[in-house]
Amino acid sequence: MSTLVNNLNWRYATKKYDATKKVSAEDLNTLKEAVRLAASSYGLQPYKVVIVENPEIREKLKAAAWGQTQLTDASQIFVFANDLNAGPESVAAYIKNISETRGVPTEALGGFADMMNGVISNLSQDAKNIWTAKQTYIALGTLLAAAAELKIDATPMEGFNAAQFNEILGFDKLGLNASVIAAVGYRHDEDDAQHYKKVRKSYEELFITL
């Protein structure tokens, strides 16, 4: 069995964290780099990732997440916030990044820029919000896999009031929306969930080969 599959079998959605154990700066940087390298549509990365460590802010977020203890007991909270204003400015910044990184004149990338702008401009605001939110889940999945490789526990979470998160974190002023979050840290010895057998669909139930 591959190391990747072993890691995925090891991980679970941790319910109770050991608040005394913290992710090292080195490992946190590895997690951040994994998220930075995550795939996204066109490579545009239409989101921000806010890492919350401040105890006072986390208490407020906990209240906006119906008292879930992961918000305060985990080492860090990753908040994936999709960009509500993705459009020409973000495309232009991306094209500039490509040009500088690959040494390609921006003029040579005009067709790519026009294509992206054309697709995005044809989306309704609701459709654009859904599209950018989808991209955050790709980054989330990459974070979970990276954490498992480092034997860092992680909990993906959708159970929170996004409007309250947006207010607490100042996202409204930034044109961002809290899409999904993840707690990272180390499981508490008393977390019963670590002993549960993993329940997933069988190959036959999940896959269709045509």
mmCIF file of C-alpha atoms in Angstrom:
data_model
loop_
_atom_site.group_PDB
_atom_site.id
_atom_site.type_symbol
_atom_site.label_atom_id
_atom_site.label_comp_id
_atom_site.label_asym_id
_atom_site.label_seq_id
_atom_site.Cartn_x
_atom_site.Cartn_y
_atom_site.Cartn_z
ATOM 1 C CA MET A 1 0.000 0.000 0.000
ATOM 2 C CA SER A 2 1.356 3.430 -0.923
ATOM 3 C CA THR A 3 2.525 5.932 1.654
ATOM 4 C CA LEU A 4 -0.166 8.342 0.459
ATOM 5 C CA VAL A 5 -2.937 5.814 1.086
ATOM 6 C CA ASN A 6 -1.471 4.936 4.477
ATOM 7 C CA ASN A 7 -1.482 8.620 5.391
ATOM 8 C CA LEU A 8 -5.097 9.018 4.292
ATOM 9 C CA ASN A 9 -6.074 5.973 6.328
ATOM 10 C CA TRP A 10 -4.299 7.486 9.341
ATOM 11 C CA ARG A 11 -6.068 10.841 9.210
ATOM 12 C CA TYR A 12 -9.556 11.527 10.512
ATOM 13 C CA ALA A 13 -11.638 14.577 11.333
ATOM 14 C CA THR A 14 -10.269 15.244 14.800
ATOM 15 C CA LYS A 15 -12.947 16.181 17.314
ATOM 16 C CA LYS A 16 -10.816 16.980 20.356
ATOM 17 C CA TYR A 17 -7.396 18.625 20.158
ATOM 18 C CA ASP A 18 -4.614 18.771 22.714
ATOM 19 C CA ALA A 19 -4.356 22.518 23.289
ATOM 20 C CA THR A 20 -0.851 22.133 24.765
ATOM 21 C CA LYS A 21 0.636 20.836 21.504
ATOM 22 C CA LYS A 22 1.516 23.285 18.750
ATOM 23 C CA VAL A 23 2.525 22.808 15.126
ATOM 24 C CA SER A 24 6.159 23.843 14.692
ATOM 25 C CA ALA A 25 7.045 26.855 12.558
ATOM 26 C CA GLU A 26 8.802 24.546 10.095
ATOM 27 C CA ASP A 27 5.802 22.255 9.703
ATOM 28 C CA LEU A 28 3.438 25.214 9.449
ATOM 29 C CA ASN A 29 5.530 26.599 6.610
ATOM 30 C CA THR A 30 5.315 23.215 4.879
ATOM 31 C CA LEU A 31 1.529 23.262 5.178
ATOM 32 C CA LYS A 32 1.430 26.805 3.806
ATOM 33 C CA GLU A 33 3.660 25.845 0.889
ATOM 34 C CA ALA A 34 1.434 22.856 0.104
ATOM 35 C CA VAL A 35 -1.612 25.137 0.029
ATOM 36 C CA ARG A 36 0.286 27.649 -2.103
ATOM 37 C CA LEU A 37 1.081 24.915 -4.622
ATOM 38 C CA ALA A 38 -2.487 23.586 -4.755
ATOM 39 C CA ALA A 39 -4.162 23.341 -8.128
ATOM 40 C CA SER A 40 -6.795 25.891 -9.128
ATOM 41 C CA SER A 41 -8.763 26.775 -12.230
ATOM 42 C CA TYR A 42 -6.349 28.450 -14.688
ATOM 43 C CA GLY A 43 -3.904 28.644 -11.765
ATOM 44 C CA LEU A 44 -5.676 31.856 -10.746
ATOM 45 C CA GLN A 45 -6.075 31.036 -7.023
ATOM 46 C CA PRO A 46 -9.143 33.279 -6.532
ATOM 47 C CA TYR A 47 -9.015 33.192 -2.736
ATOM 48 C CA LYS A 48 -7.047 34.169 0.346
ATOM 49 C CA VAL A 49 -6.043 31.879 3.193
ATOM 50 C CA VAL A 50 -6.119 33.433 6.651
ATOM 51 C CA ILE A 51 -4.321 31.567 9.433
ATOM 52 C CA VAL A 52 -5.774 32.469 12.812
ATOM 53 C CA GLU A 53 -3.673 32.074 15.948
ATOM 54 C CA ASN A 54 -4.903 34.994 18.088
ATOM 55 C CA PRO A 55 -6.803 33.553 21.104
ATOM 56 C CA GLU A 56 -9.290 36.425 21.335
ATOM 57 C CA ILE A 57 -10.232 36.169 17.680
ATOM 58 C CA ARG A 58 -10.540 32.405 17.980
ATOM 59 C CA GLU A 59 -12.959 32.736 20.896
ATOM 60 C CA LYS A 60 -15.150 34.921 18.700
ATOM 61 C CA LEU A 61 -14.906 32.425 15.840
ATOM 62 C CA LYS A 62 -15.817 29.614 18.226
ATOM 63 C CA ALA A 63 -19.018 31.426 19.143
ATOM 64 C CA ALA A 64 -19.762 31.796 15.421
ATOM 65 C CA ALA A 65 -19.188 28.054 14.995
ATOM 66 C CA TRP A 66 -21.680 26.958 17.626
ATOM 67 C CA GLY A 67 -19.078 26.358 20.315
ATOM 68 C CA GLN A 68 -16.989 23.764 18.503
ATOM 69 C CA THR A 69 -13.836 23.348 20.580
ATOM 70 C CA GLN A 70 -11.544 22.820 17.602
ATOM 71 C CA LEU A 71 -11.683 26.573 17.013
ATOM 72 C CA THR A 72 -9.819 27.292 20.253
ATOM 73 C CA ASP A 73 -7.948 24.067 21.052
ATOM 74 C CA ALA A 74 -6.256 23.323 17.724
ATOM 75 C CA SER A 75 -2.866 24.851 16.983
ATOM 76 C CA GLN A 76 -4.084 27.004 14.079
ATOM 77 C CA ILE A 77 -7.246 27.660 12.117
ATOM 78 C CA PHE A 78 -7.007 27.960 8.336
ATOM 79 C CA VAL A 79 -9.829 30.066 6.917
ATOM 80 C CA PHE A 80 -10.225 29.727 3.149
ATOM 81 C CA ALA A 81 -11.934 32.843 1.810
ATOM 82 C CA ASN A 82 -13.058 33.041 -1.803
ATOM 83 C CA ASP A 83 -12.630 36.266 -3.762
ATOM 84 C CA LEU A 84 -16.009 37.845 -4.496
ATOM 85 C CA ASN A 85 -14.446 40.349 -6.892
ATOM 86 C CA ALA A 86 -12.390 38.026 -9.081
ATOM 87 C CA GLY A 87 -12.069 39.706 -12.461
ATOM 88 C CA PRO A 88 -9.784 41.900 -14.583
ATOM 89 C CA GLU A 89 -7.578 43.055 -11.695
ATOM 90 C CA SER A 90 -6.852 39.545 -10.447
ATOM 91 C CA VAL A 91 -6.312 38.310 -14.003
ATOM 92 C CA ALA A 92 -3.860 41.163 -14.675
ATOM 93 C CA ALA A 93 -1.942 40.373 -11.484
ATOM 94 C CA TYR A 94 -1.785 36.706 -12.466
ATOM 95 C CA ILE A 95 -0.550 37.523 -15.969
ATOM 96 C CA LYS A 96 2.163 39.734 -14.456
ATOM 97 C CA ASN A 97 3.174 36.881 -12.161
ATOM 98 C CA ILE A 98 3.404 34.449 -15.091
ATOM 99 C CA SER A 99 5.451 36.931 -17.099
ATOM 100 C CA GLU A 100 7.933 37.517 -14.289
ATOM 101 C CA THR A 101 8.153 33.865 -13.238
ATOM 102 C CA ARG A 102 8.565 32.371 -16.709
ATOM 103 C CA GLY A 103 10.241 35.263 -18.470
ATOM 104 C CA VAL A 104 7.436 35.585 -20.999
ATOM 105 C CA PRO A 105 6.415 39.016 -22.358
ATOM 106 C CA THR A 106 2.962 40.042 -21.150
ATOM 107 C CA GLU A 107 1.985 40.695 -24.759
ATOM 108 C CA ALA A 108 2.432 36.998 -25.500
ATOM 109 C CA LEU A 109 -0.077 36.183 -22.756
ATOM 110 C CA GLY A 110 -2.809 38.457 -24.064
ATOM 111 C CA GLY A 111 -4.869 35.611 -25.499
ATOM 112 C CA PHE A 112 -4.814 33.737 -22.202
ATOM 113 C CA ALA A 113 -5.828 36.889 -20.336
ATOM 114 C CA ASP A 114 -8.661 37.594 -22.759
ATOM 115 C CA MET A 115 -9.930 34.033 -22.404
ATOM 116 C CA MET A 116 -9.982 34.191 -18.603
ATOM 117 C CA ASN A 117 -11.610 37.613 -18.578
ATOM 118 C CA GLY A 118 -14.198 36.431 -21.077
ATOM 119 C CA VAL A 119 -15.150 33.396 -19.028
ATOM 120 C CA ILE A 120 -15.320 35.296 -15.735
ATOM 121 C CA SER A 121 -17.249 38.250 -17.156
ATOM 122 C CA ASN A 122 -19.935 35.895 -18.450
ATOM 123 C CA LEU A 123 -20.584 34.513 -14.965
ATOM 124 C CA SER A 124 -23.350 35.959 -12.838
ATOM 125 C CA GLN A 125 -22.225 37.139 -9.405
ATOM 126 C CA ASP A 126 -23.750 34.039 -7.816
ATOM 127 C CA ALA A 127 -22.062 31.750 -10.343
ATOM 128 C CA LYS A 128 -18.728 33.490 -9.805
ATOM 129 C CA ASN A 129 -19.051 33.119 -6.045
ATOM 130 C CA ILE A 130 -19.747 29.405 -6.442
ATOM 131 C CA TRP A 131 -16.808 29.002 -8.825
ATOM 132 C CA THR A 132 -14.310 30.775 -6.571
ATOM 133 C CA ALA A 133 -15.606 28.894 -3.515
ATOM 134 C CA LYS A 134 -15.021 25.591 -5.332
ATOM 135 C CA GLN A 135 -11.367 26.506 -5.736
ATOM 136 C CA THR A 136 -10.951 26.792 -1.967
ATOM 137 C CA TYR A 137 -11.956 23.165 -1.561
ATOM 138 C CA ILE A 138 -9.117 22.051 -3.827
ATOM 139 C CA ALA A 139 -6.703 23.942 -1.576
ATOM 140 C CA LEU A 140 -8.380 22.440 1.489
ATOM 141 C CA GLY A 141 -7.892 18.910 0.155
ATOM 142 C CA THR A 142 -4.223 19.630 -0.464
ATOM 143 C CA LEU A 143 -3.868 20.889 3.113
ATOM 144 C CA LEU A 144 -5.452 17.717 4.506
ATOM 145 C CA ALA A 145 -3.121 15.462 2.505
ATOM 146 C CA ALA A 146 -0.051 17.490 3.484
ATOM 147 C CA ALA A 147 -1.033 17.463 7.145
ATOM 148 C CA ALA A 148 -1.492 13.697 7.080
ATOM 149 C CA GLU A 149 1.984 13.246 5.615
ATOM 150 C CA LEU A 150 3.426 15.263 8.502
ATOM 151 C CA LYS A 151 1.266 13.375 11.013
ATOM 152 C CA ILE A 152 -0.519 16.592 11.873
ATOM 153 C CA ASP A 153 -4.201 16.239 12.612
ATOM 154 C CA ALA A 154 -6.693 18.337 10.690
ATOM 155 C CA THR A 155 -10.421 18.915 10.725
ATOM 156 C CA PRO A 156 -12.246 20.335 7.693
ATOM 157 C CA MET A 157 -15.264 22.306 8.874
ATOM 158 C CA GLU A 158 -18.313 23.821 7.205
ATOM 159 C CA GLY A 159 -20.331 24.203 10.396
ATOM 160 C CA PHE A 160 -19.966 27.918 10.995
ATOM 161 C CA ASN A 161 -21.842 31.140 10.346
ATOM 162 C CA ALA A 162 -20.055 32.594 7.330
ATOM 163 C CA ALA A 163 -21.570 36.054 7.747
ATOM 164 C CA GLN A 164 -20.299 36.245 11.326
ATOM 165 C CA PHE A 165 -16.861 34.970 10.298
ATOM 166 C CA ASN A 166 -16.754 37.624 7.582
ATOM 167 C CA GLU A 167 -17.550 40.327 10.112
ATOM 168 C CA ILE A 168 -15.076 39.098 12.728
ATOM 169 C CA LEU A 169 -12.232 38.778 10.220
ATOM 170 C CA GLY A 170 -13.014 41.959 8.298
ATOM 171 C CA PHE A 171 -13.688 40.095 5.070
ATOM 172 C CA ASP A 172 -16.568 42.328 4.003
ATOM 173 C CA LYS A 173 -14.153 45.223 3.463
ATOM 174 C CA LEU A 174 -11.795 42.981 1.489
ATOM 175 C CA GLY A 175 -14.369 41.472 -0.853
ATOM 176 C CA LEU A 176 -13.840 38.033 0.639
ATOM 177 C CA ASN A 177 -16.166 35.332 1.949
ATOM 178 C CA ALA A 178 -15.353 32.574 4.439
ATOM 179 C CA SER A 179 -15.940 29.454 2.360
ATOM 180 C CA VAL A 180 -14.527 26.593 4.429
ATOM 181 C CA ILE A 181 -12.155 26.250 7.371
ATOM 182 C CA ALA A 182 -9.732 23.694 8.757
ATOM 183 C CA ALA A 183 -8.304 23.248 12.227
ATOM 184 C CA VAL A 184 -4.782 21.809 12.458
ATOM 185 C CA GLY A 185 -2.911 20.497 15.470
ATOM 186 C CA TYR A 186 -2.613 17.283 17.434
ATOM 187 C CA ARG A 187 -5.318 14.941 18.667
ATOM 188 C CA HIS A 188 -6.070 14.666 22.356
ATOM 189 C CA ASP A 189 -5.487 11.251 23.897
ATOM 190 C CA GLU A 190 -9.127 11.286 24.978
ATOM 191 C CA ASP A 191 -10.532 11.895 21.496
ATOM 192 C CA ASP A 192 -12.634 8.772 20.981
ATOM 193 C CA ALA A 193 -13.007 9.481 17.258
ATOM 194 C CA GLN A 194 -9.397 8.426 16.618
ATOM 195 C CA HIS A 195 -10.375 4.831 17.353
ATOM 196 C CA TYR A 196 -13.322 4.668 14.966
ATOM 197 C CA LYS A 197 -12.957 2.546 11.849
ATOM 198 C CA LYS A 198 -12.990 4.631 8.688
ATOM 199 C CA VAL A 199 -16.296 4.303 6.840
ATOM 200 C CA ARG A 200 -16.260 4.901 3.096
ATOM 201 C CA LYS A 201 -18.166 3.623 0.080
ATOM 202 C CA SER A 202 -16.833 0.466 -1.555
ATOM 203 C CA TYR A 203 -15.070 0.595 -4.934
ATOM 204 C CA GLU A 204 -18.229 -0.770 -6.544
ATOM 205 C CA GLU A 205 -20.437 1.893 -4.992
ATOM 206 C CA LEU A 206 -18.121 4.806 -5.672
ATOM 207 C CA PHE A 207 -16.556 4.279 -9.087
ATOM 208 C CA ILE A 208 -18.071 3.957 -12.532
ATOM 209 C CA THR A 209 -15.725 2.951 -15.335
ATOM 210 C CA LEU A 210 -16.972 3.506 -18.879
#
